[in-house]
Short mmCIF file of C-alpha atoms in Angstrom, two decimals:
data_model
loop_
_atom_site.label_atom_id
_atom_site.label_comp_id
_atom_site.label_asym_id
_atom_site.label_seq_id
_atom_site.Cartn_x
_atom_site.Cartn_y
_atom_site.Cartn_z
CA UNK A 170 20.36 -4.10 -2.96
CA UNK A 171 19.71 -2.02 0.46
CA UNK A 172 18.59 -2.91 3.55
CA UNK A 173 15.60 -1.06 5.60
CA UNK A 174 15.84 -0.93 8.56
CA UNK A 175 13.73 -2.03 11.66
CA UNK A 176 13.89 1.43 13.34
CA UNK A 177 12.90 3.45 10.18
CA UNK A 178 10.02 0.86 9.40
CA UNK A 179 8.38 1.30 12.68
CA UNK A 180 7.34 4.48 11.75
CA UNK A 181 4.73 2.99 9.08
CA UNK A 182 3.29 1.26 11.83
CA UNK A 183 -0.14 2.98 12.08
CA UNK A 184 -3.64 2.63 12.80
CA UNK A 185 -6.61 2.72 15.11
CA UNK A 186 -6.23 2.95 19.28
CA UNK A 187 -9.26 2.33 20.92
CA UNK A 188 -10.34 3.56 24.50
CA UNK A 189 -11.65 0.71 26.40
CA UNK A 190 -9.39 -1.90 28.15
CA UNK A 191 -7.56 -4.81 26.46
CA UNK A 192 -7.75 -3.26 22.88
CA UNK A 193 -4.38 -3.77 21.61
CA UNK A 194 -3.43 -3.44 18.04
CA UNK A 195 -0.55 -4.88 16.37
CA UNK A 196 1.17 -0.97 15.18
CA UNK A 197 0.94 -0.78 19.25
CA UNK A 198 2.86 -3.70 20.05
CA UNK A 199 5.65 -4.12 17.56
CA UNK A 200 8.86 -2.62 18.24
CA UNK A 201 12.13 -2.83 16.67
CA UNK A 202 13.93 -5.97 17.13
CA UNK A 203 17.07 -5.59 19.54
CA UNK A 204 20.31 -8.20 20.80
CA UNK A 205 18.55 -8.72 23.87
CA UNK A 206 14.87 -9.16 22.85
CA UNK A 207 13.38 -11.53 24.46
CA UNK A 208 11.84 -14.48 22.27
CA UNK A 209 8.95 -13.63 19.90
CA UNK A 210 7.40 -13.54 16.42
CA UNK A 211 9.93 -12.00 14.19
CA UNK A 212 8.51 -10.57 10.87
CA UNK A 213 11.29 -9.62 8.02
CA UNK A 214 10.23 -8.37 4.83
CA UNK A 215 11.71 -9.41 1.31
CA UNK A 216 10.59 -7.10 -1.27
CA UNK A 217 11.83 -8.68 -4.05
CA UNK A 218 10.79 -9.24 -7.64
CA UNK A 219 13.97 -9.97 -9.27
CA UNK A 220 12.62 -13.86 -9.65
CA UNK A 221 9.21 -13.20 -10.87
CA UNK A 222 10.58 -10.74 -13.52
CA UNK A 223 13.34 -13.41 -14.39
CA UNK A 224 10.55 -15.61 -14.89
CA UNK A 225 8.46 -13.83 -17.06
CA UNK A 226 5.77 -13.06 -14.84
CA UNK A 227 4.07 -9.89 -13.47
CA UNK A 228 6.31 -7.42 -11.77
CA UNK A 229 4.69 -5.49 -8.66
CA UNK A 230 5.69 -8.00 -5.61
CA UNK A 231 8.18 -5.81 -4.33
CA UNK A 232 5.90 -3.86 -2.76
CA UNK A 233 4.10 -6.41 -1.10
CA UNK A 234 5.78 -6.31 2.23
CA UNK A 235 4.69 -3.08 3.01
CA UNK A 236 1.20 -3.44 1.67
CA UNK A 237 1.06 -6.34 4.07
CA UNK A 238 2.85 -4.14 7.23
CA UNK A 239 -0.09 -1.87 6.20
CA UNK A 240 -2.86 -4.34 6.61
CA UNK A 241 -1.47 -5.92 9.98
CA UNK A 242 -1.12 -3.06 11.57
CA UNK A 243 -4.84 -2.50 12.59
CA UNK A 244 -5.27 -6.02 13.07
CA UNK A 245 -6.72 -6.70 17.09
CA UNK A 246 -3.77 -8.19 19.20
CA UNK A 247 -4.75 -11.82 20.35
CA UNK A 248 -0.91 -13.08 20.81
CA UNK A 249 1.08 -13.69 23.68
CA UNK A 250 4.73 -13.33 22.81
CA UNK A 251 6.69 -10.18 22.06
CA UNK A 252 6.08 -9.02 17.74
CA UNK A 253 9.32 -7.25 16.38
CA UNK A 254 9.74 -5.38 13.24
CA UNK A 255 13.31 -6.78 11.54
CA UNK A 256 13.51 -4.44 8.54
CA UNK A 257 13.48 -5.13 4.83
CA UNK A 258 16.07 -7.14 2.37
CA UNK A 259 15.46 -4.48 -0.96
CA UNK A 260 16.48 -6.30 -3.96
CA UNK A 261 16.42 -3.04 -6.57
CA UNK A 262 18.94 -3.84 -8.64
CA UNK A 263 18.19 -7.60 -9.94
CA UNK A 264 20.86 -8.90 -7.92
CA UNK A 265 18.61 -11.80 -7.06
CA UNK A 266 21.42 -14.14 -5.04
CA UNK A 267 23.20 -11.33 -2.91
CA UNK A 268 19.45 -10.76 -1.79
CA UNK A 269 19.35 -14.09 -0.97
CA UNK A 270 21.81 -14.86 0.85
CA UNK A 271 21.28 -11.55 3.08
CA UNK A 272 17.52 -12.54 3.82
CA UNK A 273 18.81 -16.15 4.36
CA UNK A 274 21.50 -14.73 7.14
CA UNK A 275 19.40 -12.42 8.63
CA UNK A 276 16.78 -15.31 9.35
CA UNK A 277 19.15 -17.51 10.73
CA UNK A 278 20.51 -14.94 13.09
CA UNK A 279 16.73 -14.05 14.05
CA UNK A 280 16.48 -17.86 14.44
CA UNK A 281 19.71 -18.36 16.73
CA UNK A 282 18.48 -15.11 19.06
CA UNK A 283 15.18 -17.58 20.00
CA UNK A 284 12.90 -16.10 17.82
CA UNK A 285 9.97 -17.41 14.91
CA UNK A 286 10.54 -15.48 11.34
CA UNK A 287 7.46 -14.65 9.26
CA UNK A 288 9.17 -13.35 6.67
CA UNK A 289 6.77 -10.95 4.22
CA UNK A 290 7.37 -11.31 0.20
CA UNK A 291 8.30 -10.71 -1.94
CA UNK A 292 8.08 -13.18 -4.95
CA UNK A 293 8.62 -17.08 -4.58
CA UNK A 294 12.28 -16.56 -5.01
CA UNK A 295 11.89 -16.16 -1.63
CA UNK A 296 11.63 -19.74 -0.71
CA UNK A 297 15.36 -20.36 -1.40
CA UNK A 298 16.58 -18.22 0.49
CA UNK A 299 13.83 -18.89 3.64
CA UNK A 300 14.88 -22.74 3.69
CA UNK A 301 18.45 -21.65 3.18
CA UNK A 302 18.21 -19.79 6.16
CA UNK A 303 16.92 -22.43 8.37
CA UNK A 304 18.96 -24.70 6.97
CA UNK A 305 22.46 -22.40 8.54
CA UNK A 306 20.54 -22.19 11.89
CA UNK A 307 19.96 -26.10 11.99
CA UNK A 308 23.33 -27.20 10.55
CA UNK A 309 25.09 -25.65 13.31
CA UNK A 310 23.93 -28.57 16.34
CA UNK A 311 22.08 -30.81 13.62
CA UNK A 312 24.17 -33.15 10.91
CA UNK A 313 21.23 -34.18 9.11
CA UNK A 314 18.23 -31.75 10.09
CA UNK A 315 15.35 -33.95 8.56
CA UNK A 316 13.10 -30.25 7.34
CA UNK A 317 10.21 -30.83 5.84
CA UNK A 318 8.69 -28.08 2.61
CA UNK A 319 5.18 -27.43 2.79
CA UNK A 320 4.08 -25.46 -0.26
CA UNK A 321 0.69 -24.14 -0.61
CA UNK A 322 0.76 -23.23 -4.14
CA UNK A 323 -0.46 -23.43 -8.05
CA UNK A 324 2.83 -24.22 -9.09
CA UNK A 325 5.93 -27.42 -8.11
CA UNK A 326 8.21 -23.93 -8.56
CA UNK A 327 10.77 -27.16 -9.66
CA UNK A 328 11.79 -25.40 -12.69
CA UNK A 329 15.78 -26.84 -13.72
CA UNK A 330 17.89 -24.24 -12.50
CA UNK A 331 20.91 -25.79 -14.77
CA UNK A 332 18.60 -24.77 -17.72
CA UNK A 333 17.74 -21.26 -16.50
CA UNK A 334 18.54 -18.71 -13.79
CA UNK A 335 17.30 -18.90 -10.86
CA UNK A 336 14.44 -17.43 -10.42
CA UNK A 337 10.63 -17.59 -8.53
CA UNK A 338 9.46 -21.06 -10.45
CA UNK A 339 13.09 -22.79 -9.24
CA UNK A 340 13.36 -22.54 -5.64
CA UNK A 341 12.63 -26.26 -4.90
CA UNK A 342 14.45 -27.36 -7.58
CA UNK A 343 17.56 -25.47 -5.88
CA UNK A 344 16.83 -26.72 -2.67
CA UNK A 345 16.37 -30.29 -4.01
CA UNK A 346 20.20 -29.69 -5.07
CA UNK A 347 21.42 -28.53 -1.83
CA UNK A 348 19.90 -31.54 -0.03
CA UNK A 349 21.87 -33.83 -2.78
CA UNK A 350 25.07 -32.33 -2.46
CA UNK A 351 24.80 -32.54 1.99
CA UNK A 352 23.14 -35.56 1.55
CA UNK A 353 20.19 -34.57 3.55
CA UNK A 354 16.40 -35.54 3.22
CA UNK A 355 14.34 -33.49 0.70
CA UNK A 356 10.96 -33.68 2.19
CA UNK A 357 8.86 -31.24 0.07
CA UNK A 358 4.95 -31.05 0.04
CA UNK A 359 2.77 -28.85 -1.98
CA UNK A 360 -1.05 -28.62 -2.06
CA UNK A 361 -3.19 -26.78 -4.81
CA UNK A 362 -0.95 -27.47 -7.79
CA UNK A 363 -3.21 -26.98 -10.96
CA UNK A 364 -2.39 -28.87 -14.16
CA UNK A 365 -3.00 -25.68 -15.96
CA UNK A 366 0.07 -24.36 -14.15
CA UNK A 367 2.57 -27.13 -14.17
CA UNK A 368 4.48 -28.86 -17.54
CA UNK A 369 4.90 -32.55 -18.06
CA UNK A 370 8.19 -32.35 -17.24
CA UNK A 371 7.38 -30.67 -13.83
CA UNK A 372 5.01 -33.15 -12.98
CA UNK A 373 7.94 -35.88 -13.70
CA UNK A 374 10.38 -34.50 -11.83
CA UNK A 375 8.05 -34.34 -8.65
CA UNK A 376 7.36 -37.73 -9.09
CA UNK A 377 11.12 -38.34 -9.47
CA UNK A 378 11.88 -36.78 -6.25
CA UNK A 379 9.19 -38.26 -4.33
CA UNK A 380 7.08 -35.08 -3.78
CA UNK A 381 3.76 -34.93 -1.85
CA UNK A 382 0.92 -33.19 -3.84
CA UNK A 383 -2.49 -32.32 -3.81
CA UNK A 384 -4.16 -30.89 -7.03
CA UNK A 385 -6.87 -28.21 -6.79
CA UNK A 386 -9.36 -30.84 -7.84
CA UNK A 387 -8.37 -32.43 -4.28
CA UNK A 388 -8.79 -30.21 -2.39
CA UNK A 389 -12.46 -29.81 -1.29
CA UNK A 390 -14.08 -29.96 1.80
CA UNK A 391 -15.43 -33.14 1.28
CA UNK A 392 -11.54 -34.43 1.12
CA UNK A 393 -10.25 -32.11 4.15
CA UNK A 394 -10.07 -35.09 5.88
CA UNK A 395 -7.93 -37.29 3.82
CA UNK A 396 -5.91 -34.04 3.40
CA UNK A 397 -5.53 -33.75 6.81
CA UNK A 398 -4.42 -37.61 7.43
CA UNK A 399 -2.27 -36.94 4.28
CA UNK A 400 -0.70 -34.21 6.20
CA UNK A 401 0.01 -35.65 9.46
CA UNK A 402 2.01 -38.37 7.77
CA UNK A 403 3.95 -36.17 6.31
CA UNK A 404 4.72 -33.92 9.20
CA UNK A 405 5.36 -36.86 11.08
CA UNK A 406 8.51 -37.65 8.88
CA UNK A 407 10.05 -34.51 9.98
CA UNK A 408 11.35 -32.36 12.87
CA UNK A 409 11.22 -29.08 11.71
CA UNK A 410 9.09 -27.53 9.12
CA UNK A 411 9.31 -24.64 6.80
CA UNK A 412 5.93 -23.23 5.66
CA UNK A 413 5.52 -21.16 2.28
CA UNK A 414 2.24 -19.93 1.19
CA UNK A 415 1.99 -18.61 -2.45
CA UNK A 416 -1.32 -16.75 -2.56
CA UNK A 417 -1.58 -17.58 -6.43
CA UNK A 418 -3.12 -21.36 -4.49
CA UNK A 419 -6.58 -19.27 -3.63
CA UNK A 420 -9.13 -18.42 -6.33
CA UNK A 421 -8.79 -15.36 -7.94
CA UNK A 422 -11.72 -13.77 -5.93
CA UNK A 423 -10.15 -14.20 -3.04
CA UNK A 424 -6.70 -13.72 -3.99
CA UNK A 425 -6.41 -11.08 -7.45
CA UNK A 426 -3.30 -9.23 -6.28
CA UNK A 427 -0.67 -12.47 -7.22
CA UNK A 428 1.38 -12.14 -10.70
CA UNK A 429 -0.81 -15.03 -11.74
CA UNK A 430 -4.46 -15.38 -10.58
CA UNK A 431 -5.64 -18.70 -10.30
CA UNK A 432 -8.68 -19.55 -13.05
CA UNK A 433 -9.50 -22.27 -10.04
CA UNK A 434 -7.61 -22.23 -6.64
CA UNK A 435 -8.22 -23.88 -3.18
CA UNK A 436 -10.54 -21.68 -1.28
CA UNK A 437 -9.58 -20.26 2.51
CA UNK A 438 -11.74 -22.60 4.17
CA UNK A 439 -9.45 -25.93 2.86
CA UNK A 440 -6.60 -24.71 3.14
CA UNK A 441 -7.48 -22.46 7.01
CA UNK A 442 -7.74 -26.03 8.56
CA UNK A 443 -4.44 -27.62 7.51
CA UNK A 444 -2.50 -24.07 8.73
CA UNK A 445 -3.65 -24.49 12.00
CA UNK A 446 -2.89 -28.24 11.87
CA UNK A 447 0.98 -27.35 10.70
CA UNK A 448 0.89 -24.36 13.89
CA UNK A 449 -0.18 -27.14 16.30
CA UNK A 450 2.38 -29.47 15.08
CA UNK A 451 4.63 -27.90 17.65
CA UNK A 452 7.47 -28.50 14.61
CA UNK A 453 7.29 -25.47 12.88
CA UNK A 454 10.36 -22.90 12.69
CA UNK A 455 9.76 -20.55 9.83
CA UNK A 456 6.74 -19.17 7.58
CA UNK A 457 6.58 -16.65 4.70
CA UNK A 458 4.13 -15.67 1.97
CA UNK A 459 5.06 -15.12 -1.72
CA UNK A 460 3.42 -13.43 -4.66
CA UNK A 461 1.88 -10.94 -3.08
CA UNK A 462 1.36 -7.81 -5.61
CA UNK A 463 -0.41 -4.60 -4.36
CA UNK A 464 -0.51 -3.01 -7.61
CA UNK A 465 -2.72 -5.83 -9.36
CA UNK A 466 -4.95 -6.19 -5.85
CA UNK A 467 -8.23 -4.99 -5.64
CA UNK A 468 -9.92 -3.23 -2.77
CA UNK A 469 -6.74 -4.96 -0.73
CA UNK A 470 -8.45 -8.51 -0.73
CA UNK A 471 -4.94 -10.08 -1.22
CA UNK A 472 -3.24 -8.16 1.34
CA UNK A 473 -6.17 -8.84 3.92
CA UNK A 474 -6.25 -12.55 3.51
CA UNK A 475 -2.39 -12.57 3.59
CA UNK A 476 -2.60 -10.82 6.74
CA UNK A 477 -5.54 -13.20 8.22
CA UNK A 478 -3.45 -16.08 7.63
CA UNK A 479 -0.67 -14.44 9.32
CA UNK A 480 -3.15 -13.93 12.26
CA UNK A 481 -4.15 -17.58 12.29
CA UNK A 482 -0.96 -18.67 12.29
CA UNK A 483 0.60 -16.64 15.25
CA UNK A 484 -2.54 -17.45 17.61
CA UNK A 485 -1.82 -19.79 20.57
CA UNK A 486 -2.60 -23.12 19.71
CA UNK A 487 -6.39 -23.96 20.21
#
């Protein structure tokens, strides 16, 4: 494992600069995160495919963090608060739960200095250590933090870690554990599975802890609406919220670079609605995006629409 760092990543930070007035770019605003900075969107990158490779899928998401620097960068500046650039967690040796628990201290630290992480994968072995993260920061003034999970994603990811490693198809299964043993709420929701993706016994298990999920078939526009009630209810429950997107949810023509293209998906204009309804919730804390996997993209369509929805998602609320 190494660790990039913020000032030596800010050099990849290129693109267009336009002449006229008010024409700001994202390369021209980020800057390296410092103890004083004042609060702001913090974005971390995890390149990481330890998990995926553990679970037998597609290596190739290590590089997605950069990929997805690279598509940002151009990207017009419509924010108000301050972007930073927090570095990279490497994980280049399969040492999958140092990695971890380095991301997950490094987010709680960004956390505790004021500001939001959007933290770039990176596989969906990510998750654990995002929540984990969040979880430290909380636990310190909070004795039972009531987070809720929203997954956008193909896959429950609730594979039994007692039966396997841990790897990219466990994290919520992990987390699930964690909550047991503190005895806190686990309030997980994920939309898009696909019963061509999940087992039986995945299916059971959700049901056993109480999961919230939408299948692909469900989500259509004809059924935003219900999605959207089904959403509020569930946000309602909680006080802070943790949002993962795994870009294997979208159809494969709008998503190919992911270690496993969806023969289905949700398309952008479902699931655009209910991110914007989670960034006006005013509850959440933390966002990342998983899966992403430059060398099985085409034409960068994976890397674009990961960066869109990071665009959406850091806009003021509207």
């Amino acid at each position: 494992m190494k660790i990039n760092t913020a000032e030596a990543l800010i050099q990849n930070w290129t693109g267009r600069t336009d002449p006229e007035a008010d024409s700001w770019r994202w390369h021209q605003k980020i800057q390296p995160v410092q103890s004083d900075s004042p609060a702001g969107m913090a974005l971390i990158g995890f390149a990481c495919d330890a998990g995926v490779q553990r679970n037998h899928g597609r290596p190739g998401a290590i590089h997605g963090p950069q990929a997805l620097r690279k598509q940002l960068a151009n990207l017009p500046w419509l924010q108000t608060v301050p972007l930073y650039e927090c570095g990279d967690i490497v994980c280049d040796d399969g040492d999958l739960e140092t990695a971890q628990q380095q991301l997950a201290s490094h987010i709680a630290a960004q956390l505790q200095a004021g500001h939001q992480p959007i933290v770039l994968g990176g596989g969906h072995e990510i998750a654990f250590a995002s929540w984990s993260g969040l979880a430290k920061h909380l636990a310190a003034t909070e004795s039972q933090p009531r987070i809720g999970i929203i997954n956008f994603d193909a896959h429950f990811d609730l594979r039994d870690p007692q039966c396997q490693a841990a790897s990219s198809g466990t994290p919520f299964a992990q987390i699930a554990e964690v909550c047991a043993h503190k005895h806190w709420m686990f309030h997980y929701a994920c939309f898009g599975v696909s019963r061509m993706s999940n087992t039986l016994a995945l299916f059971n298990r959700a049901d056993a802890l109480g999961v919230c999920y939408a299948e692909d078939l469900q989500m259509t526009a004809p059924q935003l609406s219900l999605l959207q009630q089904r959403l509020d209810r569930f946000m309602q429950a909680c006080d802070h919220l943790y949002l993962t997107i795994d870009l294997d949810v979208f159809p494969a023509s709008q998503a190919p670079g992911v270690s496993a293209p969806a023969a289905r998906g949700v398309s952008l204009e479902v699931i655009e609605p209910l991110l914007i309804q989670i960034r006006n919730s005013g509850k959440l804390r933390l966002m990342d995006l998983a899966e992403l996997n430059p060398e099985l993209d085409i034409d960068a369509h994976t890397a674009r629409l990961a960066a869109r929805l990071i665009h959406q998602m850091t806009l003021t609320q509207q």
